[in-house]
Structures are given as C-alpha cells and as structure tokens.
PDB file of C-alpha atoms in Angstrom:
ATOM      1  CA  UNK A   1     126.343 181.896   6.079  1.00 47.00           C
ATOM      2  CA  UNK A   2     127.768 181.739   2.564  1.00 46.00           C
ATOM      3  CA  UNK A   3     124.254 182.213   1.276  1.00 48.00           C
ATOM      4  CA  UNK A   4     123.949 185.238   3.479  1.00 46.00           C
ATOM      5  CA  UNK A   5     127.084 186.734   1.950  1.00 45.00           C
ATOM      6  CA  UNK A   6     125.752 186.176  -1.474  1.00 47.00           C
ATOM      7  CA  UNK A   7     122.487 187.861  -0.673  1.00 43.00           C
ATOM      8  CA  UNK A   8     124.321 190.748   0.989  1.00 46.00           C
ATOM      9  CA  UNK A   9     126.476 191.280  -2.072  1.00 46.00           C
ATOM     10  CA  UNK A  10     123.466 191.081  -4.401  1.00 48.00           C
ATOM     11  CA  UNK A  11     121.802 193.835  -2.364  1.00 45.00           C
ATOM     12  CA  UNK A  12     124.893 195.981  -2.547  1.00 45.00           C
ATOM     13  CA  UNK A  13     124.896 195.579  -6.338  1.00 44.00           C
ATOM     14  CA  UNK A  14     122.041 198.066  -6.640  1.00 45.00           C
ATOM     15  CA  UNK A  15     124.148 200.854  -5.191  1.00 44.00           C
ATOM     16  CA  UNK A  16     127.279 202.550  -6.516  1.00 47.00           C
ATOM     17  CA  UNK A  17     129.534 201.872  -9.508  1.00 44.00           C
ATOM     18  CA  UNK A  18     130.990 198.513 -10.476  1.00 50.00           C
ATOM     19  CA  UNK A  19     134.499 199.293  -9.137  1.00 53.00           C
ATOM     20  CA  UNK A  20     133.033 200.182  -5.742  1.00 47.00           C
ATOM     21  CA  UNK A  21     130.952 197.015  -5.771  1.00 46.00           C
ATOM     22  CA  UNK A  22     133.984 194.871  -6.510  1.00 53.00           C
ATOM     23  CA  UNK A  23     135.860 196.543  -3.655  1.00 54.00           C
ATOM     24  CA  UNK A  24     133.025 195.870  -1.245  1.00 52.00           C
ATOM     25  CA  UNK A  25     132.722 192.269  -2.352  1.00 62.00           C
ATOM     26  CA  UNK A  26     136.397 191.573  -1.798  1.00 71.00           C
ATOM     27  CA  UNK A  27     136.441 193.323   1.577  1.00 75.00           C
ATOM     28  CA  UNK A  28     133.370 191.488   2.793  1.00 78.00           C
ATOM     29  CA  UNK A  29     134.616 188.042   1.790  1.00 80.00           C
ATOM     30  CA  UNK A  30     138.047 188.818   3.298  1.00 82.00           C
ATOM     31  CA  UNK A  31     136.516 189.861   6.624  1.00 84.00           C
ATOM     32  CA  UNK A  32     134.243 186.835   6.660  1.00 84.00           C
ATOM     33  CA  UNK A  33     137.258 184.482   6.270  1.00 86.00           C
ATOM     34  CA  UNK A  34     139.135 186.385   9.051  1.00 87.00           C
ATOM     35  CA  UNK A  35     136.119 186.172  11.375  1.00 86.00           C
ATOM     36  CA  UNK A  36     135.775 182.382  10.855  1.00 85.00           C
ATOM     37  CA  UNK A  37     139.464 181.847  11.505  1.00 89.00           C
ATOM     38  CA  UNK A  38     139.313 183.884  14.727  1.00 89.00           C
ATOM     39  CA  UNK A  39     136.135 182.109  15.742  1.00 84.00           C
ATOM     40  CA  UNK A  40     137.741 178.666  15.289  1.00 84.00           C
ATOM     41  CA  UNK A  41     140.899 179.710  17.110  1.00 87.00           C
ATOM     42  CA  UNK A  42     138.865 180.772  20.162  1.00 82.00           C
ATOM     43  CA  UNK A  43     136.886 177.464  20.103  1.00 75.00           C
ATOM     44  CA  UNK A  44     140.180 175.510  20.073  1.00 77.00           C
ATOM     45  CA  UNK A  45     141.455 177.584  22.988  1.00 80.00           C
ATOM     46  CA  UNK A  46     144.126 179.339  20.898  1.00 88.00           C
ATOM     47  CA  UNK A  47     143.027 182.721  22.193  1.00 88.00           C
ATOM     48  CA  UNK A  48     146.468 184.376  22.185  1.00 91.00           C
ATOM     49  CA  UNK A  49     146.876 183.341  18.535  1.00 92.00           C
ATOM     50  CA  UNK A  50     143.455 184.769  17.680  1.00 90.00           C
ATOM     51  CA  UNK A  51     144.343 188.113  19.288  1.00 91.00           C
ATOM     52  CA  UNK A  52     147.626 188.249  17.349  1.00 92.00           C
ATOM     53  CA  UNK A  53     145.806 187.330  14.133  1.00 91.00           C
ATOM     54  CA  UNK A  54     143.171 190.002  14.636  1.00 90.00           C
ATOM     55  CA  UNK A  55     145.782 192.680  15.391  1.00 89.00           C
ATOM     56  CA  UNK A  56     147.714 191.716  12.279  1.00 87.00           C
ATOM     57  CA  UNK A  57     144.749 191.484   9.886  1.00 82.00           C
ATOM     58  CA  UNK A  58     142.797 194.478  11.204  1.00 78.00           C
ATOM     59  CA  UNK A  59     145.767 196.630  12.174  1.00 62.00           C
ATOM     60  CA  UNK A  60     144.830 199.545   9.964  1.00 53.00           C
ATOM     61  CA  UNK A  61     141.541 201.095  10.977  1.00 48.00           C
ATOM     62  CA  UNK A  62     138.954 200.935   8.209  1.00 50.00           C
ATOM     63  CA  UNK A  63     136.748 203.854   7.312  1.00 46.00           C
ATOM     64  CA  UNK A  64     133.819 201.423   7.035  1.00 61.00           C
ATOM     65  CA  UNK A  65     133.119 198.288   9.080  1.00 69.00           C
ATOM     66  CA  UNK A  66     130.737 195.485   8.241  1.00 73.00           C
ATOM     67  CA  UNK A  67     129.063 192.691  10.147  1.00 76.00           C
ATOM     68  CA  UNK A  68     132.129 190.394   9.913  1.00 82.00           C
ATOM     69  CA  UNK A  69     134.737 192.935  10.979  1.00 83.00           C
ATOM     70  CA  UNK A  70     132.469 193.790  13.937  1.00 82.00           C
ATOM     71  CA  UNK A  71     132.045 190.071  14.789  1.00 82.00           C
ATOM     72  CA  UNK A  72     135.843 189.672  14.617  1.00 87.00           C
ATOM     73  CA  UNK A  73     136.304 192.542  17.049  1.00 86.00           C
ATOM     74  CA  UNK A  74     133.877 190.963  19.453  1.00 84.00           C
ATOM     75  CA  UNK A  75     135.741 187.640  19.275  1.00 87.00           C
ATOM     76  CA  UNK A  76     138.977 189.498  19.923  1.00 90.00           C
ATOM     77  CA  UNK A  77     137.493 190.883  23.157  1.00 88.00           C
ATOM     78  CA  UNK A  78     136.323 187.374  24.117  1.00 85.00           C
ATOM     79  CA  UNK A  79     139.837 186.116  23.586  1.00 88.00           C
ATOM     80  CA  UNK A  80     141.204 188.908  25.775  1.00 89.00           C
ATOM     81  CA  UNK A  81     138.779 187.892  28.523  1.00 84.00           C
ATOM     82  CA  UNK A  82     140.034 184.295  28.328  1.00 84.00           C
ATOM     83  CA  UNK A  83     143.704 185.320  28.543  1.00 88.00           C
ATOM     84  CA  UNK A  84     143.566 187.749  31.442  1.00 87.00           C
ATOM     85  CA  UNK A  85     143.139 190.861  29.291  1.00 88.00           C
ATOM     86  CA  UNK A  86     139.787 192.012  30.635  1.00 85.00           C
ATOM     87  CA  UNK A  87     141.171 195.398  31.756  1.00 89.00           C
ATOM     88  CA  UNK A  88     142.726 196.023  28.278  1.00 90.00           C
ATOM     89  CA  UNK A  89     139.436 195.071  26.583  1.00 89.00           C
ATOM     90  CA  UNK A  90     137.459 197.346  28.949  1.00 90.00           C
ATOM     91  CA  UNK A  91     139.727 200.297  28.231  1.00 92.00           C
ATOM     92  CA  UNK A  92     139.546 199.811  24.477  1.00 89.00           C
ATOM     93  CA  UNK A  93     135.730 199.575  24.551  1.00 90.00           C
ATOM     94  CA  UNK A  94     135.426 202.729  26.683  1.00 91.00           C
ATOM     95  CA  UNK A  95     137.588 204.566  24.165  1.00 90.00           C
ATOM     96  CA  UNK A  96     135.275 203.428  21.315  1.00 87.00           C
ATOM     97  CA  UNK A  97     132.205 204.467  23.325  1.00 89.00           C
ATOM     98  CA  UNK A  98     133.481 208.039  23.564  1.00 90.00           C
ATOM     99  CA  UNK A  99     133.475 208.285  19.721  1.00 88.00           C
ATOM    100  CA  UNK A 100     129.775 207.490  19.321  1.00 87.00           C
ATOM    101  CA  UNK A 101     126.605 209.300  20.174  1.00 86.00           C
ATOM    102  CA  UNK A 102     124.388 207.512  22.768  1.00 84.00           C
ATOM    103  CA  UNK A 103     121.681 206.849  20.194  1.00 80.00           C
ATOM    104  CA  UNK A 104     124.033 205.278  17.645  1.00 84.00           C
ATOM    105  CA  UNK A 105     123.784 201.564  16.951  1.00 83.00           C
ATOM    106  CA  UNK A 106     127.504 201.152  17.445  1.00 84.00           C
ATOM    107  CA  UNK A 107     127.241 202.759  20.901  1.00 88.00           C
ATOM    108  CA  UNK A 108     124.845 200.014  22.028  1.00 87.00           C
ATOM    109  CA  UNK A 109     126.992 197.287  20.469  1.00 85.00           C
ATOM    110  CA  UNK A 110     130.024 198.394  22.446  1.00 88.00           C
ATOM    111  CA  UNK A 111     127.907 198.818  25.583  1.00 90.00           C
ATOM    112  CA  UNK A 112     126.800 195.188  25.145  1.00 87.00           C
ATOM    113  CA  UNK A 113     130.493 194.124  24.989  1.00 87.00           C
ATOM    114  CA  UNK A 114     131.272 196.152  28.116  1.00 90.00           C
ATOM    115  CA  UNK A 115     128.444 194.449  29.960  1.00 90.00           C
ATOM    116  CA  UNK A 116     129.926 191.089  28.965  1.00 86.00           C
ATOM    117  CA  UNK A 117     133.242 192.084  30.529  1.00 87.00           C
ATOM    118  CA  UNK A 118     131.623 193.168  33.804  1.00 89.00           C
ATOM    119  CA  UNK A 119     129.665 189.899  33.913  1.00 87.00           C
ATOM    120  CA  UNK A 120     132.795 187.881  33.222  1.00 82.00           C
ATOM    121  CA  UNK A 121     134.585 189.357  36.248  1.00 83.00           C
ATOM    122  CA  UNK A 122     131.561 188.987  38.513  1.00 86.00           C
ATOM    123  CA  UNK A 123     130.357 192.607  38.635  1.00 89.00           C
ATOM    124  CA  UNK A 124     126.778 191.575  37.863  1.00 89.00           C
ATOM    125  CA  UNK A 125     125.115 194.731  39.256  1.00 89.00           C
ATOM    126  CA  UNK A 126     127.253 196.905  36.945  1.00 91.00           C
ATOM    127  CA  UNK A 127     126.473 194.584  34.037  1.00 92.00           C
ATOM    128  CA  UNK A 128     122.758 194.793  34.809  1.00 94.00           C
ATOM    129  CA  UNK A 129     122.922 198.621  34.766  1.00 93.00           C
ATOM    130  CA  UNK A 130     124.497 198.531  31.344  1.00 93.00           C
ATOM    131  CA  UNK A 131     121.964 196.063  29.918  1.00 93.00           C
ATOM    132  CA  UNK A 132     119.038 197.952  31.423  1.00 93.00           C
ATOM    133  CA  UNK A 133     120.336 201.177  29.755  1.00 90.00           C
ATOM    134  CA  UNK A 134     120.553 199.307  26.432  1.00 91.00           C
ATOM    135  CA  UNK A 135     117.031 197.956  26.930  1.00 91.00           C
ATOM    136  CA  UNK A 136     115.596 201.391  27.788  1.00 90.00           C
ATOM    137  CA  UNK A 137     117.441 203.567  25.258  1.00 87.00           C
ATOM    138  CA  UNK A 138     117.831 201.365  22.165  1.00 85.00           C
ATOM    139  CA  UNK A 139     114.770 202.098  20.097  1.00 75.00           C
ATOM    140  CA  UNK A 140     115.373 199.193  17.727  1.00 73.00           C
ATOM    141  CA  UNK A 141     113.884 196.292  19.736  1.00 65.00           C
ATOM    142  CA  UNK A 142     115.145 193.809  17.132  1.00 61.00           C
ATOM    143  CA  UNK A 143     118.710 194.566  18.315  1.00 73.00           C
ATOM    144  CA  UNK A 144     117.932 193.558  21.907  1.00 87.00           C
ATOM    145  CA  UNK A 145     118.341 189.825  21.490  1.00 88.00           C
ATOM    146  CA  UNK A 146     121.779 189.660  23.184  1.00 87.00           C
ATOM    147  CA  UNK A 147     120.699 192.199  25.770  1.00 91.00           C
ATOM    148  CA  UNK A 148     117.700 190.036  26.839  1.00 93.00           C
ATOM    149  CA  UNK A 149     119.885 186.969  27.044  1.00 92.00           C
ATOM    150  CA  UNK A 150     122.483 188.746  29.178  1.00 92.00           C
ATOM    151  CA  UNK A 151     119.827 190.262  31.436  1.00 94.00           C
ATOM    152  CA  UNK A 152     118.372 186.782  31.959  1.00 94.00           C
ATOM    153  CA  UNK A 153     121.762 185.350  32.900  1.00 92.00           C
ATOM    154  CA  UNK A 154     122.592 188.203  35.297  1.00 92.00           C
ATOM    155  CA  UNK A 155     119.245 187.936  37.066  1.00 94.00           C
ATOM    156  CA  UNK A 156     119.633 184.157  37.341  1.00 92.00           C
ATOM    157  CA  UNK A 157     123.053 184.462  38.915  1.00 90.00           C
ATOM    158  CA  UNK A 158     121.923 186.942  41.525  1.00 91.00           C
ATOM    159  CA  UNK A 159     118.959 184.735  42.352  1.00 91.00           C
ATOM    160  CA  UNK A 160     116.094 186.702  40.758  1.00 94.00           C
ATOM    161  CA  UNK A 161     114.765 183.701  38.906  1.00 93.00           C
ATOM    162  CA  UNK A 162     111.358 185.104  37.845  1.00 94.00           C
ATOM    163  CA  UNK A 163     113.063 188.118  36.307  1.00 95.00           C
ATOM    164  CA  UNK A 164     115.505 185.859  34.585  1.00 94.00           C
ATOM    165  CA  UNK A 165     112.672 183.695  33.228  1.00 94.00           C
ATOM    166  CA  UNK A 166     110.920 186.817  31.912  1.00 95.00           C
ATOM    167  CA  UNK A 167     113.992 187.915  29.919  1.00 95.00           C
ATOM    168  CA  UNK A 168     114.774 184.437  28.615  1.00 94.00           C
ATOM    169  CA  UNK A 169     111.212 184.240  27.334  1.00 94.00           C
ATOM    170  CA  UNK A 170     111.648 187.531  25.456  1.00 93.00           C
ATOM    171  CA  UNK A 171     114.945 186.129  24.069  1.00 94.00           C
ATOM    172  CA  UNK A 172     113.272 182.966  22.904  1.00 94.00           C
ATOM    173  CA  UNK A 173     110.374 184.852  21.310  1.00 93.00           C
ATOM    174  CA  UNK A 174     112.736 186.933  19.137  1.00 91.00           C
ATOM    175  CA  UNK A 175     114.721 183.812  18.170  1.00 92.00           C
ATOM    176  CA  UNK A 176     111.565 182.011  17.099  1.00 92.00           C
ATOM    177  CA  UNK A 177     110.276 185.055  15.183  1.00 91.00           C
ATOM    178  CA  UNK A 178     113.588 185.479  13.333  1.00 89.00           C
ATOM    179  CA  UNK A 179     114.185 181.726  13.040  1.00 90.00           C
ATOM    180  CA  UNK A 180     117.653 182.027  14.651  1.00 89.00           C
ATOM    181  CA  UNK A 181     117.965 178.353  15.544  1.00 90.00           C
ATOM    182  CA  UNK A 182     121.369 178.370  17.237  1.00 86.00           C
ATOM    183  CA  UNK A 183     120.314 181.181  19.608  1.00 89.00           C
ATOM    184  CA  UNK A 184     116.977 179.462  20.152  1.00 93.00           C
ATOM    185  CA  UNK A 185     118.799 176.322  21.319  1.00 93.00           C
ATOM    186  CA  UNK A 186     120.806 178.509  23.754  1.00 92.00           C
ATOM    187  CA  UNK A 187     117.519 179.996  25.002  1.00 94.00           C
ATOM    188  CA  UNK A 188     116.122 176.550  25.692  1.00 95.00           C
ATOM    189  CA  UNK A 189     119.251 175.631  27.655  1.00 93.00           C
ATOM    190  CA  UNK A 190     118.925 178.839  29.686  1.00 93.00           C
ATOM    191  CA  UNK A 191     115.270 178.061  30.347  1.00 92.00           C
ATOM    192  CA  UNK A 192     116.234 174.593  31.518  1.00 93.00           C
ATOM    193  CA  UNK A 193     118.752 176.115  33.932  1.00 91.00           C
ATOM    194  CA  UNK A 194     116.029 178.321  35.418  1.00 93.00           C
ATOM    195  CA  UNK A 195     113.812 175.338  36.034  1.00 92.00           C
ATOM    196  CA  UNK A 196     116.772 173.456  37.504  1.00 90.00           C
ATOM    197  CA  UNK A 197     117.371 176.286  39.969  1.00 90.00           C
ATOM    198  CA  UNK A 198     113.662 176.170  40.837  1.00 91.00           C
ATOM    199  CA  UNK A 199     114.029 172.407  41.452  1.00 90.00           C
ATOM    200  CA  UNK A 200     111.527 171.698  38.651  1.00 93.00           C
ATOM    201  CA  UNK A 201     113.567 169.052  36.950  1.00 92.00           C
ATOM    202  CA  UNK A 202     110.724 167.730  34.694  1.00 93.00           C
ATOM    203  CA  UNK A 203     110.555 171.080  32.923  1.00 94.00           C
ATOM    204  CA  UNK A 204     114.306 171.377  32.908  1.00 93.00           C
ATOM    205  CA  UNK A 205     114.473 168.011  31.054  1.00 94.00           C
ATOM    206  CA  UNK A 206     111.701 169.134  28.665  1.00 94.00           C
ATOM    207  CA  UNK A 207     113.721 172.197  27.559  1.00 95.00           C
ATOM    208  CA  UNK A 208     117.015 170.359  27.470  1.00 93.00           C
ATOM    209  CA  UNK A 209     115.458 167.854  25.049  1.00 93.00           C
ATOM    210  CA  UNK A 210     114.238 170.760  22.858  1.00 94.00           C
ATOM    211  CA  UNK A 211     117.789 172.143  22.862  1.00 94.00           C
ATOM    212  CA  UNK A 212     119.293 168.748  22.130  1.00 92.00           C
ATOM    213  CA  UNK A 213     116.996 168.270  19.136  1.00 92.00           C
ATOM    214  CA  UNK A 214     117.858 171.684  17.699  1.00 92.00           C
ATOM    215  CA  UNK A 215     121.573 171.248  18.222  1.00 89.00           C
ATOM    216  CA  UNK A 216     121.473 167.819  16.549  1.00 89.00           C
ATOM    217  CA  UNK A 217     119.817 169.464  13.592  1.00 90.00           C
ATOM    218  CA  UNK A 218     122.566 172.158  13.523  1.00 86.00           C
ATOM    219  CA  UNK A 219     125.434 169.726  14.157  1.00 84.00           C
ATOM    220  CA  UNK A 220     126.624 171.628  17.230  1.00 81.00           C
ATOM    221  CA  UNK A 221     128.698 168.833  18.780  1.00 80.00           C
ATOM    222  CA  UNK A 222     129.966 170.608  21.862  1.00 78.00           C
ATOM    223  CA  UNK A 223     126.513 171.682  22.880  1.00 84.00           C
ATOM    224  CA  UNK A 224     125.110 168.181  22.205  1.00 85.00           C
ATOM    225  CA  UNK A 225     127.747 166.609  24.500  1.00 81.00           C
ATOM    226  CA  UNK A 226     127.031 169.035  27.324  1.00 84.00           C
ATOM    227  CA  UNK A 227     123.252 168.652  27.026  1.00 88.00           C
ATOM    228  CA  UNK A 228     123.419 164.835  26.871  1.00 85.00           C
ATOM    229  CA  UNK A 229     125.434 164.773  30.081  1.00 83.00           C
ATOM    230  CA  UNK A 230     123.107 167.138  31.885  1.00 86.00           C
ATOM    231  CA  UNK A 231     120.048 165.189  30.699  1.00 89.00           C
ATOM    232  CA  UNK A 232     121.530 162.037  32.210  1.00 86.00           C
ATOM    233  CA  UNK A 233     122.089 163.755  35.556  1.00 85.00           C
ATOM    234  CA  UNK A 234     118.631 165.330  35.674  1.00 88.00           C
ATOM    235  CA  UNK A 235     116.907 162.062  34.796  1.00 89.00           C
ATOM    236  CA  UNK A 236     118.904 160.299  37.516  1.00 85.00           C
ATOM    237  CA  UNK A 237     117.888 162.908  40.122  1.00 86.00           C
ATOM    238  CA  UNK A 238     114.151 162.425  39.510  1.00 88.00           C
ATOM    239  CA  UNK A 239     114.465 158.658  39.791  1.00 87.00           C
ATOM    240  CA  UNK A 240     114.315 157.797  36.052  1.00 89.00           C
ATOM    241  CA  UNK A 241     117.538 155.824  36.338  1.00 83.00           C
ATOM    242  CA  UNK A 242     117.089 153.555  33.373  1.00 85.00           C
ATOM    243  CA  UNK A 243     116.596 156.585  31.082  1.00 87.00           C
ATOM    244  CA  UNK A 244     119.574 158.224  32.766  1.00 84.00           C
ATOM    245  CA  UNK A 245     121.832 155.307  31.976  1.00 82.00           C
ATOM    246  CA  UNK A 246     120.635 155.217  28.413  1.00 84.00           C
ATOM    247  CA  UNK A 247     121.374 158.931  28.010  1.00 82.00           C
ATOM    248  CA  UNK A 248     124.758 158.425  29.622  1.00 80.00           C
ATOM    249  CA  UNK A 249     125.538 155.615  27.115  1.00 80.00           C
ATOM    250  CA  UNK A 250     124.497 157.967  24.278  1.00 81.00           C
ATOM    251  CA  UNK A 251     126.825 160.603  25.838  1.00 79.00           C
ATOM    252  CA  UNK A 252     129.805 158.132  25.928  1.00 78.00           C
ATOM    253  CA  UNK A 253     129.134 156.946  22.362  1.00 80.00           C
ATOM    254  CA  UNK A 254     129.186 160.552  21.109  1.00 78.00           C
ATOM    255  CA  UNK A 255     132.178 161.382  23.255  1.00 73.00           C
ATOM    256  CA  UNK A 256     134.236 158.546  21.826  1.00 75.00           C
ATOM    257  CA  UNK A 257     133.166 159.402  18.244  1.00 77.00           C
ATOM    258  CA  UNK A 258     133.818 163.152  18.605  1.00 71.00           C
ATOM    259  CA  UNK A 259     136.744 162.817  21.043  1.00 70.00           C
ATOM    260  CA  UNK A 260     134.996 165.118  23.518  1.00 63.00           C
ATOM    261  CA  UNK A 261     134.315 164.057  27.051  1.00 60.00           C
ATOM    262  CA  UNK A 262     133.121 167.328  28.467  1.00 57.00           C
ATOM    263  CA  UNK A 263     131.619 166.847  31.886  1.00 51.00           C
ATOM    264  CA  UNK A 264     132.555 163.167  32.143  1.00 54.00           C
ATOM    265  CA  UNK A 265     133.890 163.453  35.741  1.00 47.00           C
ATOM    266  CA  UNK A 266     130.631 164.990  36.977  1.00 47.00           C
ATOM    267  CA  UNK A 267     128.611 162.380  35.160  1.00 52.00           C
ATOM    268  CA  UNK A 268     130.496 159.431  36.754  1.00 53.00           C
ATOM    269  CA  UNK A 269     130.422 161.144  40.135  1.00 48.00           C
ATOM    270  CA  UNK A 270     126.641 161.150  40.192  1.00 53.00           C
ATOM    271  CA  UNK A 271     125.711 158.059  38.195  1.00 52.00           C
ATOM    272  CA  UNK A 272     128.625 155.781  38.939  1.00 52.00           C
ATOM    273  CA  UNK A 273     130.605 154.113  36.215  1.00 50.00           C
ATOM    274  CA  UNK A 274     128.606 152.949  33.218  1.00 47.00           C
ATOM    275  CA  UNK A 275     129.239 149.650  31.356  1.00 44.00           C
ATOM    276  CA  UNK A 276     129.350 150.333  27.682  1.00 42.00           C
ATOM    277  CA  UNK A 277     131.080 147.646  25.715  1.00 40.00           C
ATOM    278  CA  UNK A 278     131.506 149.841  22.683  1.00 35.00           C
ATOM    279  CA  UNK A 279     133.678 152.339  24.581  1.00 40.00           C
ATOM    280  CA  UNK A 280     136.895 151.894  26.468  1.00 40.00           C
ATOM    281  CA  UNK A 281     135.187 153.141  29.673  1.00 39.00           C
ATOM    282  CA  UNK A 282     133.751 149.999  31.372  1.00 38.00           C
ATOM    283  CA  UNK A 283     132.883 150.033  35.027  1.00 33.00           C
ATOM    284  CA  UNK A 284     129.951 148.596  37.117  1.00 34.00           C
ATOM    285  CA  UNK A 285     126.788 150.675  37.236  1.00 39.00           C
ATOM    286  CA  UNK A 286     125.147 151.680  40.489  1.00 39.00           C
TER     287      UNK A 286
END
C-alpha cells in the first residue's frame, strides 16, 4: 500500500505547480493514516471510537476526495451498521446520492454502500435491485468487482445458487485479471460456500484450500483461522476424519499462537475434543 501511495504521488507530480503537489502529497498521506486507523479500530470492534475519530478528522467537508478519504467514509458506514446506526447511515447515503448524477462514478459507489446496508438488515430483494442497477448502468465494468461479489452473496442467501455461482465466477475472474489477491481469497471462500450449500463438499474443500494458501501468503490471520476450522469440519463430514483431526490440530496451534479461537465451539461440537499436547485444550477425540 505504501508503494501504491508513492506511485500515486509520482503520477501527480506531472500535473500542477510544486506547491499544489506538496499539498496533495500531505493530504493523501494524512488520509491514508486516518483510513488505516479507522480500519484497525473496526477490526478490533472499537466501532464507536472509529465513528468518533472519523467525525473529528473529516469534520470539514473537503472540496476534493481521494481513494483513502472514500475508504474511510465506507468504514464509517460499516461501523454505524455494527453499532445499530443503519438508519443514520442510510439517510446520509441517500443525501449524498441526491448530489450526484446517475452516471457519475460517485453515484455508483454510494449505491453500493446503500446495497450493503439493505443486505445487512435482511432486505435482500432491495439490495439485489440496487446491485442490478449498478451492473446495468455502470459502463466501467472494472468498477463492478464489489457489485458482483454482493450479487453473488444475495443470490446465495435467497437460495438461487446457480446465479450466485455465476456472479462469484465473474468476481474471481476480475480478481485474477487485476491480481487482487485478498479479494481473490474471498472469492474462493464464497465459491466454497456455494459448493457447501450444494452438498458438494469435495469442491468446497478444494476452494477452501486455495483460499487458505492465499491468506497464508498474505498473512491474513483471522481468515486463516476461520478457513482452518471450516476445513476440519468439511473433512470430517466426508469421512476423512484423520485429515480433519490434523486440520483441527493446526487450527488449535494457530489459535494459541495468535490468541484467536474463532469458531472453536462449533469445531468441538462436531469433532469432539482434540488431544493436542502443545495446547492447553486436551480432551479425548471421538
């Protein structure tokens, strides 16, 4: 990400006078730092603090936004969703939408955020209408990556699995083309979920392993923990119990090292307790 900022600033260097360039550089770096702070607050669950921080740092409306100020705004809305402020977020987004033309890039960005809110509160048909409008009217297909992912999720939830698979495939194709590895890992997990819903656990395992490999490369610990737990459960369900136990041991080792036992209760419910001498969790295995 730092390299991206450097390249962005270098590109800006070719435009405007030096004073203007210095101003842009400082603003961009400042917004990047703010975005990372808000992002980390949300991950820790300090959503109220992240909202307060955003409102303080971005209180004065800027004449020009950039990728990091936009990302910060999106994280603020995510924090509002997590703290019961969905209605407030919806009203703010609708106000923003009225200030843009329907063909503007910003219009589609705020529509995407609105769809997320509808999906969060369970209004999947409304969310689908929004994402379908984005898909139909946004002429820049490269901007549809989030839209395709959300369409896939909505169709999966309402049970239209073939439609969901179609959109996840489009999402994965863009991620591969643009080499967006973190999103690609998410796409593999979504694909695995579709195969799970179709009771095709062998393919679900195949795509979970792809996602695990990518997340290990990226150092995404929370995702690795979740995937490892699910892999253990899926392997157990298709009768590969020895592999399931080994995956569960790997999960426990990572959990102890990273102090993250996400999904532990579900894992023990299905597999039984797992004897692992190098953790403090030692119980007889089924």
